[in-house]
Coordinates of C-alpha atoms in Angstrom, one line a residue:
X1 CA -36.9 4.5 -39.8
X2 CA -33.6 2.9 -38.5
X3 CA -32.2 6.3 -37.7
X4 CA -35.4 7.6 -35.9
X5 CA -35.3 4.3 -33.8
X6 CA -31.8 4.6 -32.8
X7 CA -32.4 8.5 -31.7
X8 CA -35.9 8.1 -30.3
X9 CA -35.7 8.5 -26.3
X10 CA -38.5 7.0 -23.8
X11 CA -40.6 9.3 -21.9
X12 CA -39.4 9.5 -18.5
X13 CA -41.9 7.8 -17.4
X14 CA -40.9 4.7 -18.9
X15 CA -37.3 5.2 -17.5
X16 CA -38.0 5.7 -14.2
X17 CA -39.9 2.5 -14.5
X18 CA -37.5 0.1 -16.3
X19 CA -34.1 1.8 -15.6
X20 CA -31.8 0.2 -13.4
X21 CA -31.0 1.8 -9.9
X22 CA -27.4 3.7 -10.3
X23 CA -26.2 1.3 -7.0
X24 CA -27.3 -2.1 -9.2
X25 CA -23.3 -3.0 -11.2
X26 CA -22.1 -2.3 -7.3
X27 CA -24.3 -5.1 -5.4
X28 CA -23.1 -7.9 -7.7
X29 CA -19.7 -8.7 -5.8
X30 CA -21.0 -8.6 -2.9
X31 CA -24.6 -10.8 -3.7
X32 CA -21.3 -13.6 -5.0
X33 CA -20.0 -12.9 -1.2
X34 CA -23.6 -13.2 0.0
X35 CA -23.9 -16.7 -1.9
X36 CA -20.5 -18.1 -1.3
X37 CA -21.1 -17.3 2.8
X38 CA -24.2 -18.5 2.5
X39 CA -23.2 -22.2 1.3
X40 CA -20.1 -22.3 3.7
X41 CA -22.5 -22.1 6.0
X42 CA -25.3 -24.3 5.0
X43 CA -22.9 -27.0 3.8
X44 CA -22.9 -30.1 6.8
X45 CA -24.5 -28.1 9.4
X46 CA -24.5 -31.5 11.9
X47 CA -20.9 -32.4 11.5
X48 CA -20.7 -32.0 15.9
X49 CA -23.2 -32.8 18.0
X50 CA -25.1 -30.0 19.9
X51 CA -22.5 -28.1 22.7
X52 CA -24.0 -27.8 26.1
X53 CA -25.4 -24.1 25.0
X54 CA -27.0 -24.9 22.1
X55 CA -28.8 -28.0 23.4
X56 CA -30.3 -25.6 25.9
X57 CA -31.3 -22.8 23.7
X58 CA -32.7 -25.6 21.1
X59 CA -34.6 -27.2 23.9
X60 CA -36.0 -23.4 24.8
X61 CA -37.3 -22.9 20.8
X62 CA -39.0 -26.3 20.9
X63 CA -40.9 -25.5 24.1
X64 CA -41.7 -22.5 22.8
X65 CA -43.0 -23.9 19.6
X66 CA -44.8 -26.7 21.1
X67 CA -47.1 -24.1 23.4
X68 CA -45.2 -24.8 26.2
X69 CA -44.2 -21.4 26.7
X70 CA -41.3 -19.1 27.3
X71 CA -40.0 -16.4 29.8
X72 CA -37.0 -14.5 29.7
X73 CA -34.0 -15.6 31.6
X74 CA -31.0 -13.4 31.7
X75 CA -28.8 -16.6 31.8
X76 CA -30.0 -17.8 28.4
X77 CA -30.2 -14.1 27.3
X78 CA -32.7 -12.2 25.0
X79 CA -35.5 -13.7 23.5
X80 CA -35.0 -13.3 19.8
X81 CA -33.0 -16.3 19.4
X82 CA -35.8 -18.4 20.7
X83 CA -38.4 -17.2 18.0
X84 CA -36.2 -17.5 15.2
X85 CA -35.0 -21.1 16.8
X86 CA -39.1 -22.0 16.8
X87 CA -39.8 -20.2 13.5
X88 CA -36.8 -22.5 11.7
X89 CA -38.2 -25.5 13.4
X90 CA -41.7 -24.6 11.5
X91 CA -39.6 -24.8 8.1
X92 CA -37.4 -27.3 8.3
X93 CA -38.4 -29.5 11.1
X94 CA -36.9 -30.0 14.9
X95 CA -33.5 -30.7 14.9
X96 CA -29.9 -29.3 15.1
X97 CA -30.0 -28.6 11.8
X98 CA -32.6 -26.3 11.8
X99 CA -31.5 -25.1 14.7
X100 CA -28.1 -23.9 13.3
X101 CA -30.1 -22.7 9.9
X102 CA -31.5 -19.5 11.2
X103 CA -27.5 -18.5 12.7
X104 CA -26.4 -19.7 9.1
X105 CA -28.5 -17.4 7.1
X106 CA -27.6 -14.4 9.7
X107 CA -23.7 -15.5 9.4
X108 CA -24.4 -15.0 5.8
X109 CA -26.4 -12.0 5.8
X110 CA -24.3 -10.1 7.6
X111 CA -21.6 -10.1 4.9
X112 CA -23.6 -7.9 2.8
X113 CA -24.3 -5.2 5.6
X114 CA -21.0 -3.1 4.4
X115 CA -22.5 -3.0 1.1
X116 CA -24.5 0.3 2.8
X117 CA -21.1 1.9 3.3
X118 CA -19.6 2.3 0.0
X119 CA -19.7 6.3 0.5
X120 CA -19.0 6.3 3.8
X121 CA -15.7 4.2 3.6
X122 CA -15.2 3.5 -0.1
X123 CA -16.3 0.4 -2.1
X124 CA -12.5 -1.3 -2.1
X125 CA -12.7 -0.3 1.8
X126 CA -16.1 -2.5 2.1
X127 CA -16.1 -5.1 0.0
X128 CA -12.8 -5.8 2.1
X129 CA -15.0 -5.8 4.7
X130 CA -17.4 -7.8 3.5
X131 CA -15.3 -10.6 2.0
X132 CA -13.0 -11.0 5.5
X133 CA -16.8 -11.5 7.0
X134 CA -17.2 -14.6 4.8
X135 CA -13.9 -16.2 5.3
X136 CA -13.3 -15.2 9.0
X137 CA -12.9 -18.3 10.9
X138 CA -14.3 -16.7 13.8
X139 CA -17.3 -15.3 12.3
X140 CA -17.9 -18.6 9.9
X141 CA -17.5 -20.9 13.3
X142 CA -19.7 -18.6 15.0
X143 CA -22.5 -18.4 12.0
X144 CA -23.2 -22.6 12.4
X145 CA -23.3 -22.2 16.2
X146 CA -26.4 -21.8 18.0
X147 CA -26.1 -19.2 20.3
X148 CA -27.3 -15.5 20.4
X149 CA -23.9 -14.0 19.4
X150 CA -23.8 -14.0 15.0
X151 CA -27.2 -12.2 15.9
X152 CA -26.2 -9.6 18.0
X153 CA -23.0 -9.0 15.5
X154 CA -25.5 -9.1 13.0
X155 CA -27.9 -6.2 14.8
X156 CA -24.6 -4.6 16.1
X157 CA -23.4 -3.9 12.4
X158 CA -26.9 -2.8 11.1
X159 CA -27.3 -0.4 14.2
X160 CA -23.2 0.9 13.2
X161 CA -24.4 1.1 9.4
X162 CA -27.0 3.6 10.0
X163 CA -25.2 5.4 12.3
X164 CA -22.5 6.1 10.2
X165 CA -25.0 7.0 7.6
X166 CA -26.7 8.9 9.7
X167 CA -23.2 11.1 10.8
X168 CA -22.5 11.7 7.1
X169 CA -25.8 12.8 5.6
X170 CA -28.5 12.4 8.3
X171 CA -31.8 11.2 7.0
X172 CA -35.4 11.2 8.9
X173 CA -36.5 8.1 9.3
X174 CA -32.5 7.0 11.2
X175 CA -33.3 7.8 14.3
X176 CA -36.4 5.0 13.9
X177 CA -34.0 2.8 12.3
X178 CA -31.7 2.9 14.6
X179 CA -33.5 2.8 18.6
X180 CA -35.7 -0.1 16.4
X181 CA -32.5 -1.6 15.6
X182 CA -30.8 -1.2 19.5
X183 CA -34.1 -2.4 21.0
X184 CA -34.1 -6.2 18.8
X185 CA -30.3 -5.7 20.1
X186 CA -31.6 -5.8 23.9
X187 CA -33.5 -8.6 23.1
X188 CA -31.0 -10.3 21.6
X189 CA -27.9 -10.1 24.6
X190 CA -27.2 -7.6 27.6
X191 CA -23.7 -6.9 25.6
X192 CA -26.3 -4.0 24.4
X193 CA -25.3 -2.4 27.1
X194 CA -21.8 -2.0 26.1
X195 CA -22.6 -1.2 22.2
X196 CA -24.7 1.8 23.6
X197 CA -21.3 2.7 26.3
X198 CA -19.4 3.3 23.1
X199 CA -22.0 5.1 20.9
X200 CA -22.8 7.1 23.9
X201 CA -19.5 8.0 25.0
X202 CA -18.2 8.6 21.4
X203 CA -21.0 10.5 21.0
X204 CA -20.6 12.9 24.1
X205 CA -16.6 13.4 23.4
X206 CA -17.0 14.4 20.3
X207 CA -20.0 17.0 21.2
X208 CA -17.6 18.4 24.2
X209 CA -14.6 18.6 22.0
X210 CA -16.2 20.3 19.3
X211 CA -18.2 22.8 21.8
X212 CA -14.6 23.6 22.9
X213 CA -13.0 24.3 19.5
X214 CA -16.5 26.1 19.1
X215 CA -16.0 28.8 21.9
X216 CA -12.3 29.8 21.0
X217 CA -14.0 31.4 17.9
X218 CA -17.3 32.4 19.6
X219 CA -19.7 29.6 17.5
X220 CA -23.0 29.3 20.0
X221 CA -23.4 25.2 21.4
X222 CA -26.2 24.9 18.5
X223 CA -23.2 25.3 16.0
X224 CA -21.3 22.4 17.0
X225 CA -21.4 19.5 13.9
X226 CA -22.8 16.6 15.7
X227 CA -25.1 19.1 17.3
X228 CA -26.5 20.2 14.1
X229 CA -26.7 16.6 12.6
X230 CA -28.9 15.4 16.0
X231 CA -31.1 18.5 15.5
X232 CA -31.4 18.4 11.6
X233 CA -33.8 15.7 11.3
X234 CA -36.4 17.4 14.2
X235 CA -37.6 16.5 17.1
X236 CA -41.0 14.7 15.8
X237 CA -37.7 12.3 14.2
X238 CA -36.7 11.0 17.6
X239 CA -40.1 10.5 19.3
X240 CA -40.8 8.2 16.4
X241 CA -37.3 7.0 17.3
X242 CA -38.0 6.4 20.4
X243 CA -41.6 5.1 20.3
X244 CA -40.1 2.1 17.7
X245 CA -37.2 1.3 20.3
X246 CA -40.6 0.9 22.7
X247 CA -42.7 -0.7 20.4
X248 CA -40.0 -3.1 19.6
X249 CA -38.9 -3.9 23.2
X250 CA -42.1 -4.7 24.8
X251 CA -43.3 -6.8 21.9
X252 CA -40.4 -9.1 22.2
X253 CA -39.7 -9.2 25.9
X254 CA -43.4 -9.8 26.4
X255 CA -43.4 -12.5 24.1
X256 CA -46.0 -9.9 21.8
X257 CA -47.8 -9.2 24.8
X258 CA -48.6 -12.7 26.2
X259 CA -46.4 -12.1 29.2
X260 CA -46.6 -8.8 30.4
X261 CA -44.0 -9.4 33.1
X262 CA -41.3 -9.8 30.6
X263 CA -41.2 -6.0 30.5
X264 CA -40.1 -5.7 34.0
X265 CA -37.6 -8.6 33.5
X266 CA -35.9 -7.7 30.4
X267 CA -35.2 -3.8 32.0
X268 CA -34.2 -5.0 35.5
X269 CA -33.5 -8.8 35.5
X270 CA -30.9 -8.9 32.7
X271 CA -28.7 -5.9 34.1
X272 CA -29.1 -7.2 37.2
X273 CA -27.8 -10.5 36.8
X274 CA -24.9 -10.1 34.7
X275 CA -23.3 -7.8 37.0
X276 CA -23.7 -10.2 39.5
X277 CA -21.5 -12.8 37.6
X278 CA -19.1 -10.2 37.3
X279 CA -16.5 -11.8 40.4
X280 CA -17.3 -15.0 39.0
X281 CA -15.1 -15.4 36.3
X282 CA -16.5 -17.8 34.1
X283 CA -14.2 -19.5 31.7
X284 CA -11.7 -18.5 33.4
X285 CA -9.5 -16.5 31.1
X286 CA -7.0 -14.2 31.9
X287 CA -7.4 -10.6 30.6
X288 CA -5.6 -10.5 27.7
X289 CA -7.6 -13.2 26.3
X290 CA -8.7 -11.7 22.9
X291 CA -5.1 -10.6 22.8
X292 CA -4.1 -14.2 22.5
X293 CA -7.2 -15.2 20.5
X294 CA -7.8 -13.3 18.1
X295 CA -4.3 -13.2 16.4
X296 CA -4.4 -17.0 16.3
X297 CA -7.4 -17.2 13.9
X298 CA -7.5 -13.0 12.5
X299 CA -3.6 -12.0 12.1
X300 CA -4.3 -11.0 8.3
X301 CA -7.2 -8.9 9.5
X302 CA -5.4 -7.4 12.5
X303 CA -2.9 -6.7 10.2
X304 CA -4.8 -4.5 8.2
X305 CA -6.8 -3.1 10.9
X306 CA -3.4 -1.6 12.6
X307 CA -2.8 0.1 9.0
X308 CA -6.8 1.3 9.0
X309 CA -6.5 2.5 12.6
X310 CA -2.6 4.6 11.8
X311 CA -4.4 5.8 8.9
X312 CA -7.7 6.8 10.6
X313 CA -5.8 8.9 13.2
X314 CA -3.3 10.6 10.3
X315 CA -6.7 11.5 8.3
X316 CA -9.4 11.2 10.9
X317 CA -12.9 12.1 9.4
X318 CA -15.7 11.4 12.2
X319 CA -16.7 8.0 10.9
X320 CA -12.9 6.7 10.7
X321 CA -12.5 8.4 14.4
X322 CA -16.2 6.1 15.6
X323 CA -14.4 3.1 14.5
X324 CA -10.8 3.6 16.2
X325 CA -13.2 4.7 19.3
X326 CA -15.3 1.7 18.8
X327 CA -12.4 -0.9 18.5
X328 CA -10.2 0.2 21.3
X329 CA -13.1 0.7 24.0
X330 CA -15.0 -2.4 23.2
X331 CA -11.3 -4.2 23.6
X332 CA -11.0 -3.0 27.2
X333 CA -14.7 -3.3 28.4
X334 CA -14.6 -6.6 27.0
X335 CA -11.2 -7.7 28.6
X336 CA -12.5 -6.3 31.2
X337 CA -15.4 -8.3 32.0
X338 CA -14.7 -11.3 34.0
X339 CA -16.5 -13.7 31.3
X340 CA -14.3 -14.2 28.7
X341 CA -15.6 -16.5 26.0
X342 CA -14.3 -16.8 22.1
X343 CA -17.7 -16.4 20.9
X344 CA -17.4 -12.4 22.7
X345 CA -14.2 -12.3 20.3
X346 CA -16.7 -11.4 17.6
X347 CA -18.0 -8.4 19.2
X348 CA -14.1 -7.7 19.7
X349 CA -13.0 -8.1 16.4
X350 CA -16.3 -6.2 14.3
X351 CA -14.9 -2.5 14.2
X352 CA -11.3 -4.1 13.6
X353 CA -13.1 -5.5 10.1
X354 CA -14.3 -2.2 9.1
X355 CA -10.6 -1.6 10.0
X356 CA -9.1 -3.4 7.9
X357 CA -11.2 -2.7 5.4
X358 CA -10.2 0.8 5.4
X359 CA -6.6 -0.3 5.6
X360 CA -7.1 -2.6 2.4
X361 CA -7.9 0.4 0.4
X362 CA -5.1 2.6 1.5
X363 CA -3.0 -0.4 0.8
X364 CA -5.3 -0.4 -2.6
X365 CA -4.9 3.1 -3.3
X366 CA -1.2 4.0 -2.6
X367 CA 0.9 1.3 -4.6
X368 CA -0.9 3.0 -7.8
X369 CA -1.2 0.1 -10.8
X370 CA 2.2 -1.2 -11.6
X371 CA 2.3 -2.3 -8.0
X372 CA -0.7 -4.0 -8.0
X373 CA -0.1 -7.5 -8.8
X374 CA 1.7 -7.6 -5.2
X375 CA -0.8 -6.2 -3.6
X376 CA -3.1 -8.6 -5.2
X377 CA -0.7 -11.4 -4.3
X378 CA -0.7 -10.1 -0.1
X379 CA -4.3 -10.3 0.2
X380 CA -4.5 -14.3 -1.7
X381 CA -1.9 -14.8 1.3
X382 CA -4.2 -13.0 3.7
X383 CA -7.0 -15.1 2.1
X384 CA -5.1 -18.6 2.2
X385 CA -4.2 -18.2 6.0
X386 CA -8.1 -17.3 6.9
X387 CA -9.4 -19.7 4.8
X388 CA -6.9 -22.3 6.2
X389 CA -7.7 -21.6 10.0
X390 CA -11.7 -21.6 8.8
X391 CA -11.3 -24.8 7.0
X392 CA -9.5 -26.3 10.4
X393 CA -12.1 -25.3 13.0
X394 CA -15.2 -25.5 10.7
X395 CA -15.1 -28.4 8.8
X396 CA -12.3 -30.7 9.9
X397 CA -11.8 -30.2 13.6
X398 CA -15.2 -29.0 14.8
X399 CA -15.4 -30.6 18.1
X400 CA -11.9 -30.7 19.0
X401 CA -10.7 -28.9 22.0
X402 CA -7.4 -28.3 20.7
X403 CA -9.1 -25.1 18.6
X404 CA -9.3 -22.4 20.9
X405 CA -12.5 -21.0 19.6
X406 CA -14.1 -24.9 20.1
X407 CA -14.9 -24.1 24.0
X408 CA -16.2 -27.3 26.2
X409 CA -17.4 -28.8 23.8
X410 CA -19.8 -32.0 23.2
X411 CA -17.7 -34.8 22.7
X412 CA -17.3 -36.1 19.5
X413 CA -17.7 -39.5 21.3
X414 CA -21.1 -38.8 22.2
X415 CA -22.7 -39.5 19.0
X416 CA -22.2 -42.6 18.6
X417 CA -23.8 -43.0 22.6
X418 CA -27.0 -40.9 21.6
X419 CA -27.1 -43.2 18.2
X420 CA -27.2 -46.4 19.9
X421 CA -29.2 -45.1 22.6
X422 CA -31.8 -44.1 20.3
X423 CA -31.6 -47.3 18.6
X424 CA -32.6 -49.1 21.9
X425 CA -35.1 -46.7 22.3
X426 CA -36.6 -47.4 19.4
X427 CA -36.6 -51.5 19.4
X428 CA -38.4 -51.0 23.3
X429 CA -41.3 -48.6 21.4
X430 CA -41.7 -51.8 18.9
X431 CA -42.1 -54.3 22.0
X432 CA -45.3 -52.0 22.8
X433 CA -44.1 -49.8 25.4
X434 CA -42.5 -47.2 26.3
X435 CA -38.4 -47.2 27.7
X436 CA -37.5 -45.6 31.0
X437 CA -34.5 -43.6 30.9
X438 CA -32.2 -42.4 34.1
X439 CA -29.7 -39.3 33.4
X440 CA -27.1 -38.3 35.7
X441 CA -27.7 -34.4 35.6
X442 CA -25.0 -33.8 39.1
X443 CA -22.8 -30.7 38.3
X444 CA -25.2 -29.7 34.8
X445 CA -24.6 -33.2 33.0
X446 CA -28.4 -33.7 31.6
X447 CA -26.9 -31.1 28.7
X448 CA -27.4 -31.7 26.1
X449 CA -29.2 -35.1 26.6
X450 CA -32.2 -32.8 27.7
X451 CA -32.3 -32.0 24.0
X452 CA -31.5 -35.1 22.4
X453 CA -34.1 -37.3 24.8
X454 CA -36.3 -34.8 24.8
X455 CA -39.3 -37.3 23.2
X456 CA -38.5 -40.3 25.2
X457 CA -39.5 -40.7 28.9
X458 CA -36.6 -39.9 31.1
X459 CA -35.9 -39.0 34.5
X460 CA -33.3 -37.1 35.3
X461 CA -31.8 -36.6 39.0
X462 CA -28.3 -36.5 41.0
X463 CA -26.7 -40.2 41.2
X464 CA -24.6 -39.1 43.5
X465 CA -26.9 -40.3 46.3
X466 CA -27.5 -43.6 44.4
X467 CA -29.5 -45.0 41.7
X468 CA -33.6 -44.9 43.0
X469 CA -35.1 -47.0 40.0
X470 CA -34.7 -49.7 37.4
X471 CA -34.5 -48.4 34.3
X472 CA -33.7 -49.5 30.7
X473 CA -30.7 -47.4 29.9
X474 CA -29.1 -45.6 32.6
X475 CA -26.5 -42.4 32.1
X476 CA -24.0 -41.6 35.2
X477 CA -21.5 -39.5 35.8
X478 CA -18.3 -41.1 36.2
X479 CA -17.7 -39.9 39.5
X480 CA -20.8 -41.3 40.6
X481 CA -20.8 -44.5 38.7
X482 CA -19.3 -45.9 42.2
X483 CA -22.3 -45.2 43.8
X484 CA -24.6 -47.1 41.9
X485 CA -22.8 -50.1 40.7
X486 CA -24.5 -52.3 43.2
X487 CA -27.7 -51.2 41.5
X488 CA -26.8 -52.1 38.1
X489 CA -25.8 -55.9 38.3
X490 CA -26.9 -56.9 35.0
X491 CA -25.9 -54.1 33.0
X492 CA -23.1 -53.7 30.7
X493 CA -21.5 -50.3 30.9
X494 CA -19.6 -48.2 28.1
X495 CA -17.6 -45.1 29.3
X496 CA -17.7 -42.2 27.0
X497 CA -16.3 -38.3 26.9
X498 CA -19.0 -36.3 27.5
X499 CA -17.5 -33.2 27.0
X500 CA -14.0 -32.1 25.9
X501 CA -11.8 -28.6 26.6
X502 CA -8.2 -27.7 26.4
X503 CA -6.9 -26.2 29.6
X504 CA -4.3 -23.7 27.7
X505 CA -1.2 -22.6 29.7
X506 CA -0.3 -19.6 28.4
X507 CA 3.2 -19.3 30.1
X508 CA 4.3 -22.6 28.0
X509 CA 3.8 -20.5 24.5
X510 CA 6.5 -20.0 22.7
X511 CA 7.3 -20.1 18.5
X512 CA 8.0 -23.7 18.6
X513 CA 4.5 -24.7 20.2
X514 CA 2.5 -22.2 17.8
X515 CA 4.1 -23.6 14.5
X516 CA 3.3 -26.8 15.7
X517 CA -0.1 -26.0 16.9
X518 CA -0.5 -23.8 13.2
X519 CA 0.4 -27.1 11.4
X520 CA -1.0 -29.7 13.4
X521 CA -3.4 -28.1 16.1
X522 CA -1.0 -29.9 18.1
X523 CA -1.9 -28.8 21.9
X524 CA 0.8 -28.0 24.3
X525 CA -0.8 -28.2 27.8
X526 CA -2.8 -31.1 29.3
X527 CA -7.0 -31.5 27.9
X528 CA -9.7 -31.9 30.6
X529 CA -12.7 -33.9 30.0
X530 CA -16.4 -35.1 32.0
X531 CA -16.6 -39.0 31.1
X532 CA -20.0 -40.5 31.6
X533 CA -21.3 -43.9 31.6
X534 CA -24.2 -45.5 29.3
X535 CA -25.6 -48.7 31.1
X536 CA -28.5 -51.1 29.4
X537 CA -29.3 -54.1 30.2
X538 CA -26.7 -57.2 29.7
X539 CA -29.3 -58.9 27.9
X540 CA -30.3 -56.2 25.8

């Protein structure tokens, strides 16, 4: 009986139904990834108060979720953000913390997108990727940060995944994936635009230069590779590609078809307007900005992405030549763009990950065993100096301007303000009435006091004509507090920083002020700041 046990086989039948998928050893490194990104992210999510961007895209989700409504305005960008905001807000309650939650569990998810490329690029080659995801200090700053950017990355990487899938062994149901994919991408930020410059363009050389090698042998234009792979999956494939891009679009532009004139705006308004900021400048950064940024934080990864890129070119396949393609053109269009911002570093630095990915399996593959324990050794270094610069700007300088990728940010003395401002708040609701609060909002200073008041009954208007009313607390601008001083006998006034940036002169670096700023975040050009004031009454 033992022996017709040990040799009896199940039906197939029963294996198909209990056997484990072939992929299923493979997914456990990176599910650990998934879970260690996940709580670095999670873990103190209110350790700085709100910057001036996410106070306004906060205050957007809560009007949306409190039936107040929403329209799309190319300044705040797509409207994705703002559902997930109001969704988050339904589980875990209003506040930054839930605000940050839904970039959080993006940051993490996106660590396990390269998972999808293990045949594409090889699994060393991806879980590379993925781990450098985790521990980036760019992408883990930029995954507790409420703005739109982790989920564009996010939707940028899924849309690249299939892709790449798609140019290896093309599969009917991409081309849905894919337009579904690059329409949540339009409504997340108008950098879509440039994601589908590069596919586009990529995709065009590559048919041109293969129709040329083509007709030296006499192959017809249907022969070419990339023509075959677009025609393989049919032409029924790419309506249904298209009609998801569509279905997709208008349901979140017209905010699922409660405001049919989102449609116009999100094809005209959003194009429109950000080439209108293009003399503008905003931030003012010179053009080799990510040149300077993103070795500061990412040398280990640029590091490795030099040796994927030098190895790419020496064995190009079509995939390896997308990501070269992808890396180098989205490093001019994005230098040149006028608005140069650290949180646009991640859309910089994505194809340099799946770079150095492939570089950390060359490195993998060619040192053979013996040689391994120094390879192994390199990338704990590589590890050690991205985890030290994430450390730094995540947990233990979050709101200080002397981190490059911490960009005008709310002062960190301007919680203690909004604390005792609320606690004033609160003691006039016990006296049986409601407080009357004045905000200087001359030159955009009601951010993010917009968001933090937003319960309480407050007025906001420009002080810099003088103060109209008596109210209980009053917030002015430090320019203005001249103005209104007469009208605030009686009051006891505390000045504050309201928000904090480094002005960086980039002629003064040299090896001495890097070390120092690697060890110390020591800063070696002057730090501007906006000072307000916070007036109640002396009494009070």
């Amino acid at each position: 009986m033992r022996d017709r046990a040990a040799a009896w086989v199940p039906p197939l039948e029963i294996r198909r139904v209990y056997a484990l998928p072939a992929w299923s050893a493979d997914v456990l490194p990176y599910a650990g990834i998934f879970v260690a990104a996940l709580v670095l992210r999670v873990v103190d999510l209110q350790n700085r108060p709100l910057h001036h961007d996410e106070s306004s895209h906060a205050w957007l989700s809560w009007l949306f979720l409190t039936g107040k409504g929403y329209h799309y305005d190319p300044a705040f960008h797509g409207p994705l953000q703002f559902y997930v905001g109001a969704l988050m807000y339904l589980l875990a309650g209003v506040g930054d913390t839930a605000m940050r939650l839904g970039p959080a569990l993006v940051g993490a998810a996106i660590t396990f997108l390269p998972f999808f490329l293990r045949r594409q690029l090889g699994s060393v080659a991806t879980l590379a990727a993925s781990a450098i995801l985790c521990i980036s200090p760019s992408y883990l700053y930029y995954s507790r940060f409420s703005r739109e950017d982790i989920y564009f990355a996010f939707l940028t990487l899924a849309f690249v995944v299939v892709l790449l899938r798609f140019l290896d062994e093309p599969q009917r149901w991409h081309p849905s994936a894919m337009l579904a994919l690059l329409a949540a991408s339009f409504a997340t930020k108008e950098t879509t635009y440039i994601t589908a410059f590069v596919v586009v363009t990529f995709v065009a050389a590559t048919v041109v230069w293969q129709l040329l090698q083509g007709r030296r042998v006499g192959q017809p234009a249907a022969a070419a590779p990339v023509v075959r792979t677009l025609r393989s999956v049919g032409w029924d494939a790419w309506i249904s590609g298209v009609a998801s891009f569509a279905f997709i679009y208008t349901l979140l532009f017209t905010t699922f078809l409660f405001r049919p004139e989102g449609l116009r705006s999100g094809i005209y308004d959003g194009l429109r307007y950000w080439l209108s900021q293009q003399p503008v400048n905003r931030g003012g950064q010179p053009w080799f900005y990510y040149l300077f940024l993103l070795p500061l934080y990412e040398l280990p990864v640029l590091v490795l992405a030099v040796i994927g890129v030098v190895v790419s070119l020496r064995r190009p396949t079509l995939l390896r030549l997308f990501l070269v393609w992808d890396a180098a053109l989205s490093l001019v269009v994005y230098s040149w763009a006028s608005e140069r911002m650290p949180w646009l570093g991640l859309h910089v630095l994505l194809p340099l990950v799946l770079l150095a990915g492939i570089g950390a399996h060359t490195v993998w593959a060619a040192r053979g065993r013996p040689a391994r324990v120094s390879v192994l050794a390199g990338a704990a270094l590589g590890a050690v100096v991205l985890g030290y610069g994430a450390v730094q700007v995540v947990y233990v300088h979050p709101a200080d301007p002397a981190e490059p990728l911490v960009f005008t940010q709310t002062s960190e003395q301007f919680a203690p303000i909004r604390d005792r401002l609320d606690l004033l708040i609160r003691r006039v609701r016990a006296g049986g009435r409601q407080p009357t609060i004045y905000v200087d909002d001359w030159g955009g200073t009601g951010w993010p006091w917009n968001w933090y008041l937003r319960d309480s009954l407050v007025r906001y208007g420009d002080m810099s004509t003088g103060l109209p009313i008596r109210a209980d607390a009053v917030i002015v601008d430090d320019l203005n507090r001249g103005r209104v001083q007469a009208a605030l006998r009686g009051y006891r006034g505390e000045r504050f920083h309201l928000r904090e940036w480094w002005v960086i002169d980039y002629g003064s670096i040299s090896p001495g002020t890097l070390w120092r700023w690697y060890l110390h975040r020591e800063p070696w050009s002057p730090q501007g700041y906006v000072d307000q004031w916070l007036y109640v009454p002396a009494r009070g």
